[in-house]
XYZ file of C-alpha atoms in Angstrom:
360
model
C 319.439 -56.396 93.144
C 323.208 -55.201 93.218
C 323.694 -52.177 95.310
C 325.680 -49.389 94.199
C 327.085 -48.151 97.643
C 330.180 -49.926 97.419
C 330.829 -48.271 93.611
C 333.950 -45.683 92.784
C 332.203 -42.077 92.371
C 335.850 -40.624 92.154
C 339.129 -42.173 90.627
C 342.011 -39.890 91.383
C 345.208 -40.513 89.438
C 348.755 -39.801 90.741
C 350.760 -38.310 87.943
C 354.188 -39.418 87.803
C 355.062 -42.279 86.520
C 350.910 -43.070 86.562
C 349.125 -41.019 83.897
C 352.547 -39.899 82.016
C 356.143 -41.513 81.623
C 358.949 -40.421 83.922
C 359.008 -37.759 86.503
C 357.535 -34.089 85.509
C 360.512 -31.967 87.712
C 363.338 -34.267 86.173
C 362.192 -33.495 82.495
C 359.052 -36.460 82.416
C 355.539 -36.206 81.159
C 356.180 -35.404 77.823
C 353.861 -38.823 76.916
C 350.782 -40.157 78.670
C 351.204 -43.802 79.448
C 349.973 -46.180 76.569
C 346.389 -46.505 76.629
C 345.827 -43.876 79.319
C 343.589 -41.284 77.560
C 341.058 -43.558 76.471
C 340.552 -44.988 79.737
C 340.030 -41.868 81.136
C 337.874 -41.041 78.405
C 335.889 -44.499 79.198
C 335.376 -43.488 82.555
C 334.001 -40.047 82.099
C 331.365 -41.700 80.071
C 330.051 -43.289 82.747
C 329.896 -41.018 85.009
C 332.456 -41.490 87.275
C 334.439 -38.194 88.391
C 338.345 -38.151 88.162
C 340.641 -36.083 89.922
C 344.751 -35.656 90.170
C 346.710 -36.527 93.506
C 350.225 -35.249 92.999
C 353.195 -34.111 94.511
C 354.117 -32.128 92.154
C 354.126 -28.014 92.022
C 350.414 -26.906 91.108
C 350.628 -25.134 88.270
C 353.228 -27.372 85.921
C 350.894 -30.198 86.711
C 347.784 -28.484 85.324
C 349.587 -26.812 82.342
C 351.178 -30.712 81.687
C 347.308 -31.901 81.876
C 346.139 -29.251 79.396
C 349.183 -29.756 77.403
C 348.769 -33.583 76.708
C 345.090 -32.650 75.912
C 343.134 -33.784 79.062
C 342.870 -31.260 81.792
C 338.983 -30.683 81.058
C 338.869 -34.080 82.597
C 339.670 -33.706 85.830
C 338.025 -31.845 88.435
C 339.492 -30.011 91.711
C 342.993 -31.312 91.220
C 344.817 -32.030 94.405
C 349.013 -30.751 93.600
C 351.296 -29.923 96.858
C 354.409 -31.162 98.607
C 351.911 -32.547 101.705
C 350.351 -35.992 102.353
C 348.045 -37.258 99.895
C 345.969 -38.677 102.641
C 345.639 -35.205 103.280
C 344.721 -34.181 99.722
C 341.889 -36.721 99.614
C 339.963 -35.458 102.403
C 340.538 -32.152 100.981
C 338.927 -33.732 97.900
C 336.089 -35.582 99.555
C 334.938 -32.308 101.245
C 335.014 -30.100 97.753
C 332.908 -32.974 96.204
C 330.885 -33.936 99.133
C 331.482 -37.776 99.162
C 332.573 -40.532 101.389
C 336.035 -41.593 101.438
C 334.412 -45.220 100.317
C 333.877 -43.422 96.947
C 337.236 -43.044 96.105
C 339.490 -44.874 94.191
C 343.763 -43.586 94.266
C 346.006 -45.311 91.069
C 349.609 -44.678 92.636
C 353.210 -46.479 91.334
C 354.334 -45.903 94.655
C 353.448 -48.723 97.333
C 354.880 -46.014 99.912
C 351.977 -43.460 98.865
C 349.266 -45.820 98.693
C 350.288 -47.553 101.929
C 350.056 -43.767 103.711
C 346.553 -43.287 101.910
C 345.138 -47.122 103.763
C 346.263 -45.847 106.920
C 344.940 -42.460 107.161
C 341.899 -43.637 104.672
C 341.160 -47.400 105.564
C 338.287 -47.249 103.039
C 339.327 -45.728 100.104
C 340.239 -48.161 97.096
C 344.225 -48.176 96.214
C 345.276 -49.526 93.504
C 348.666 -50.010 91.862
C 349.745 -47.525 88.532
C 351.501 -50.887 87.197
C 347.834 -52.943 86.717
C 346.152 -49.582 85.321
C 345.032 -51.451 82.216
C 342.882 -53.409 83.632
C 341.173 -50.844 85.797
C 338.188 -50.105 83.730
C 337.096 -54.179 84.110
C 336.765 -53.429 87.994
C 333.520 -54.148 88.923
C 334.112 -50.325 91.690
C 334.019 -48.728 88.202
C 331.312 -50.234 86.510
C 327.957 -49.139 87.548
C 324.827 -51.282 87.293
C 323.436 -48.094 85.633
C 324.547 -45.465 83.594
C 321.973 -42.661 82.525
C 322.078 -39.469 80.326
C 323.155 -37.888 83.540
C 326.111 -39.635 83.771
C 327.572 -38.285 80.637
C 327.457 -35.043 81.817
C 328.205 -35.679 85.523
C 331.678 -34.116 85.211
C 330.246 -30.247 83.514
C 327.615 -30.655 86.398
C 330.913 -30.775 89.090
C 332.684 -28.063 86.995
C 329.385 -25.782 86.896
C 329.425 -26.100 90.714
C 332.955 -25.006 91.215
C 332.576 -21.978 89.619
C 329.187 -21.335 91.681
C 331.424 -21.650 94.672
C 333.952 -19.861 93.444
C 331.679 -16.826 92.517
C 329.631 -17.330 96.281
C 333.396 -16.879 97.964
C 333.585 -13.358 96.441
C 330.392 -12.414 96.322
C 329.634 -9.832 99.121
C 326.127 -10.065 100.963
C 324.328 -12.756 102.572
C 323.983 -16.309 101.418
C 320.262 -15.992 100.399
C 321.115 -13.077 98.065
C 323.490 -14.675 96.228
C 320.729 -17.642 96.391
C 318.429 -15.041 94.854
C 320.833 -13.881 92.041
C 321.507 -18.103 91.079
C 317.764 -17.405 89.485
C 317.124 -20.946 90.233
C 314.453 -23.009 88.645
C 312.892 -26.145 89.722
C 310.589 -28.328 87.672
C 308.315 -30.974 89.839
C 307.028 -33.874 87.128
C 305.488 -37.156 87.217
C 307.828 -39.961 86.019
C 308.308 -41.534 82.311
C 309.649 -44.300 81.152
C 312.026 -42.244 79.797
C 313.212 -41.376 83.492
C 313.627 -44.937 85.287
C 316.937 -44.763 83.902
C 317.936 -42.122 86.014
C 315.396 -43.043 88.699
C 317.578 -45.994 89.389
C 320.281 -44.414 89.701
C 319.903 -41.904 91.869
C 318.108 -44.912 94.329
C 321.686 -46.680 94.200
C 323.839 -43.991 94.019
C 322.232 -41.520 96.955
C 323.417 -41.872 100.842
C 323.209 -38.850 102.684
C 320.105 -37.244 101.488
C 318.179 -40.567 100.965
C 315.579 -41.564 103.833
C 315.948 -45.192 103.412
C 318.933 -46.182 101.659
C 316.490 -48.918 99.658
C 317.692 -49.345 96.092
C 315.098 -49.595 93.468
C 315.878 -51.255 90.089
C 314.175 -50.555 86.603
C 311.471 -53.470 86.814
C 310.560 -52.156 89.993
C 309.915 -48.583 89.417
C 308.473 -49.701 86.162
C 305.609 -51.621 88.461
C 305.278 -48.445 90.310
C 304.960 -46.532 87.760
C 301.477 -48.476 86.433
C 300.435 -48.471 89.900
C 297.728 -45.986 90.617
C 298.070 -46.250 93.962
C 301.317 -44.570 93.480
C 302.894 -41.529 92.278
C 306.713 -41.165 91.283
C 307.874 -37.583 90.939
C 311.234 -36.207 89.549
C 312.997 -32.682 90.470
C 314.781 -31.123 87.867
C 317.026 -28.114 88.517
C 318.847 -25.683 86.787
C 320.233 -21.920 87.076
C 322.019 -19.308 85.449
C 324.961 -21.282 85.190
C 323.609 -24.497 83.732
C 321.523 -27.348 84.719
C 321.834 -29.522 87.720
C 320.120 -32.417 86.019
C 317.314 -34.412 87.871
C 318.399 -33.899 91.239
C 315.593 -35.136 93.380
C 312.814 -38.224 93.779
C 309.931 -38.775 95.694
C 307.834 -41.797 95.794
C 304.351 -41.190 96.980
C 301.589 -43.306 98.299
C 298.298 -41.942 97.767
C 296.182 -43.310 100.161
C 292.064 -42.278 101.230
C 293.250 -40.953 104.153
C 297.514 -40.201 104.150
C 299.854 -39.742 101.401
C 302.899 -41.583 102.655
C 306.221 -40.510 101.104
C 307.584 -44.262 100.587
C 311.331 -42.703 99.714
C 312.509 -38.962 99.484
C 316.299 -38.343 98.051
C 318.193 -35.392 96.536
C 321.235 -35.716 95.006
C 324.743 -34.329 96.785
C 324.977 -31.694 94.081
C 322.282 -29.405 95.565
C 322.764 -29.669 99.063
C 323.019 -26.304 100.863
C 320.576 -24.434 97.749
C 317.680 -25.114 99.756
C 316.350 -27.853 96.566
C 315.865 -30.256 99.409
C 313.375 -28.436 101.211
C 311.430 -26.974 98.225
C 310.910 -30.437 96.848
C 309.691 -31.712 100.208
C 307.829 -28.948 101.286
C 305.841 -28.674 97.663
C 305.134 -32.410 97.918
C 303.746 -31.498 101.087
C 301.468 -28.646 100.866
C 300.177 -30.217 97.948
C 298.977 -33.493 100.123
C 297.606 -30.705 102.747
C 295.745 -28.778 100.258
C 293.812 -32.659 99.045
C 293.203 -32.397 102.600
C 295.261 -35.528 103.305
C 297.574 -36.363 106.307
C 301.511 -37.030 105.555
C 303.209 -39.659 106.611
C 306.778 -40.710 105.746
C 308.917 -43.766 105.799
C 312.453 -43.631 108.024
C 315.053 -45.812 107.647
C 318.740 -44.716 109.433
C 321.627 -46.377 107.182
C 324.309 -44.524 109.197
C 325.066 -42.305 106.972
C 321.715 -40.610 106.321
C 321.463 -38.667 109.074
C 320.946 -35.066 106.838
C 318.229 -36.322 105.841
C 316.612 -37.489 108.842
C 317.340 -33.453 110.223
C 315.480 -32.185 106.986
C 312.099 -34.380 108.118
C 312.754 -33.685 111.568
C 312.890 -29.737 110.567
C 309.953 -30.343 108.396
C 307.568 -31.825 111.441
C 307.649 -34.876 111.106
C 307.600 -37.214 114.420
C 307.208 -41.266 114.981
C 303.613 -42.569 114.118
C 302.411 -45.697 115.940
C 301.623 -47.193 112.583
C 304.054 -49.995 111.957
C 305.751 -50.709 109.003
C 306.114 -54.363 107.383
C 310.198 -53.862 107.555
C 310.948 -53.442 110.783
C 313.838 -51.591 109.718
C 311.393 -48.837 108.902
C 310.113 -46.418 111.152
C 306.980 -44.517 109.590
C 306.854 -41.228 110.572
C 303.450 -38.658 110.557
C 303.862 -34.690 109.824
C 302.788 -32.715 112.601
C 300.422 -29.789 112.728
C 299.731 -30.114 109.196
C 299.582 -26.784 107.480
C 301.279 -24.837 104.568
C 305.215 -25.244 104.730
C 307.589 -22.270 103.547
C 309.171 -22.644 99.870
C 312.517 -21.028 99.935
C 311.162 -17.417 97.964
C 314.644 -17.593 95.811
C 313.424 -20.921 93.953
C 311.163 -20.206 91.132
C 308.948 -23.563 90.871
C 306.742 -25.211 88.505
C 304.800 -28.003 89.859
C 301.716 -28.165 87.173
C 302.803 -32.318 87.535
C 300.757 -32.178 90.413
C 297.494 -31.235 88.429
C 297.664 -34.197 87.347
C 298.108 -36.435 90.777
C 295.202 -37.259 91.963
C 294.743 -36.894 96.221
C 294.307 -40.896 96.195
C 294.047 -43.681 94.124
C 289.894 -43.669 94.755
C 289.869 -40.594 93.275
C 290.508 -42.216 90.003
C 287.524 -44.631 89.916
């Protein structure tokens, strides 16, 4: 099963002498390099983000980008006289992604040699071999779903939440409230495997085992009464967020034991994470089951080890059969709060039986 850890979530293009011919102070960028715009094109369509690293003055670069017809393709463009070391990590933090997700496509060896030293692990490649970049197997994900498509509006969408939340005035919850978010709690189709799988390979922080599952797999799960597979799907005022979240539940006589829990990047800090879990939860209290929760640490997963911590959860003596896994059992079961500002429907879980036995 390939991985999709090591896999370019981010390809951020210098500009001169990269994307367009010549130098944009000394009269350049009138033409995009040959072949240029369909790449970036290709890219978008499979879902990987793309964003400018310049040194250049901000607002000829973006007017250059809209002139030569593709500025809606980049997101949270990076133009300054500073380091673009510096304007990566910048970048990383407004996405919310590793440095290991980036890719930088520089002419100068100079620039790209400043990025490896500051950034050891983000992918540099030279502006002169851009034509073959879209055969690179960092841009060419195992799996490309719906989502994908539409992974670049779903960035934009955010940046204009965050934009609006820097001027709003009043606590964080109320401008929570006035998102008038909605969150939709189903039982997996074959229709959603697609995106299943992707989320499995594509998820690090917010993913409690790092444990990629591939299409045949989840398929097998998903005619497995013994289990359940449940989607989150989110959306607000300003759009949708996609399916954001997956849970894959065992529903045993006596426990329900969350075999993975993941949300995607996209919705940390809305409080999805916690609504999903704690549903999924008081739904396994109220079939008067215990919850128990698989736990493995991937170094770089430790959000998500806070959110089960936070939810109650402490080590079990049961052992797993990985020993990488460390099973975990919910603590003074009980009811656990739904943030109030998430309106949910979870009428998927009239349809989960409290264990497989209850089906016979």
């Amino acid at each position: 099963m390939r991985d999709e850890r090591g896999v370019t979530k981010c390809v951020v293009w210098d500009c001169d002498d990269t994307l367009w011919e010549g130098a944009l102070l000394e009269g350049g960028g009138q033409r995009l390099k040959p072949g240029i715009e369909a790449i970036i094109r290709a890219l978008d369509g499979r879902g990987i983000l793309q964003s400018i690293a310049s040194k250049n003055n901000h607002d000829d670069v973006v007017a250059r980008l809209e002139g030569l017809g593709i500025g809606e393709f980049f997101v949270a463009p990076q133009v300054g006289w500073y380091p673009k070391s510096a304007m990566l990590k910048r970048l990383c933090e407004i996405l919310n992604i590793g440095e290991n997700a980036l890719m930088m496509v520089d002419d100068l060896a100079f620039e790209r040699d400043e990025i490896r030293s500051e950034l050891p692990n983000v992918v540099c490649i030279d502006a002169a071999a851009y034509a073959t970049l879209p055969d690179l197997p960092h841009v060419n994900p195992a799996v490309i779903s719906r989502d994908a498509g539409e992974r670049r509006l779903r960035y934009q969408e955010e940046a204009r939440r965050k934009s609006d939340q820097e001027r709003f005035e009043g606590p964080a919850d109320a401008f929570l409230a006035s998102l008038g978010m909605r969150m939709r709690i189903a039982r997996a189709t074959e229709d959603d495997l697609e995106r299943a799988e992707e989320l499995t390979r594509r998820t690090n922080q917010m993913n409690t085992t790092g444990i990629p599952y591939d299409r045949d797999t989840l398929h097998a799960l998903l005619d497995d009464e013994r289990f359940a597979i449940l989607i989150c799907d989110v959306d607000d005022r300003y759009g949708t967020y996609g399916t954001v979240g997956l849970a894959l539940v065992e529903l045993g006589d006596r426990d329900w034991r969350i075999r993975l829990f993941l949300t995607s990047c996209r919705v940390v800090n809305r409080g999805v994470g916690n609504a999903f879990l704690h549903t999924i939860i008081n739904r396994g209290v109220a079939a008067r089951r215990g919850i128990t929760a698989d736990w493995r640490g991937t170094g770089r997963n430790r959000p998500m080890e806070l959110t089960y911590r936070l939810a109650g959860f402490r080590s079990d003596s049961v052992e797993a059969v990985d020993p990488a896994i460390q099973v975990l059992r919910l603590e003074a079961p009980g009811e656990r709060a739904v943030p109030p500002y998430i309106a949910i429907d979870a009428t998927a879980f009239d349809r989960v039986p409290a264990s497989c036995a209850a089906r016979s």
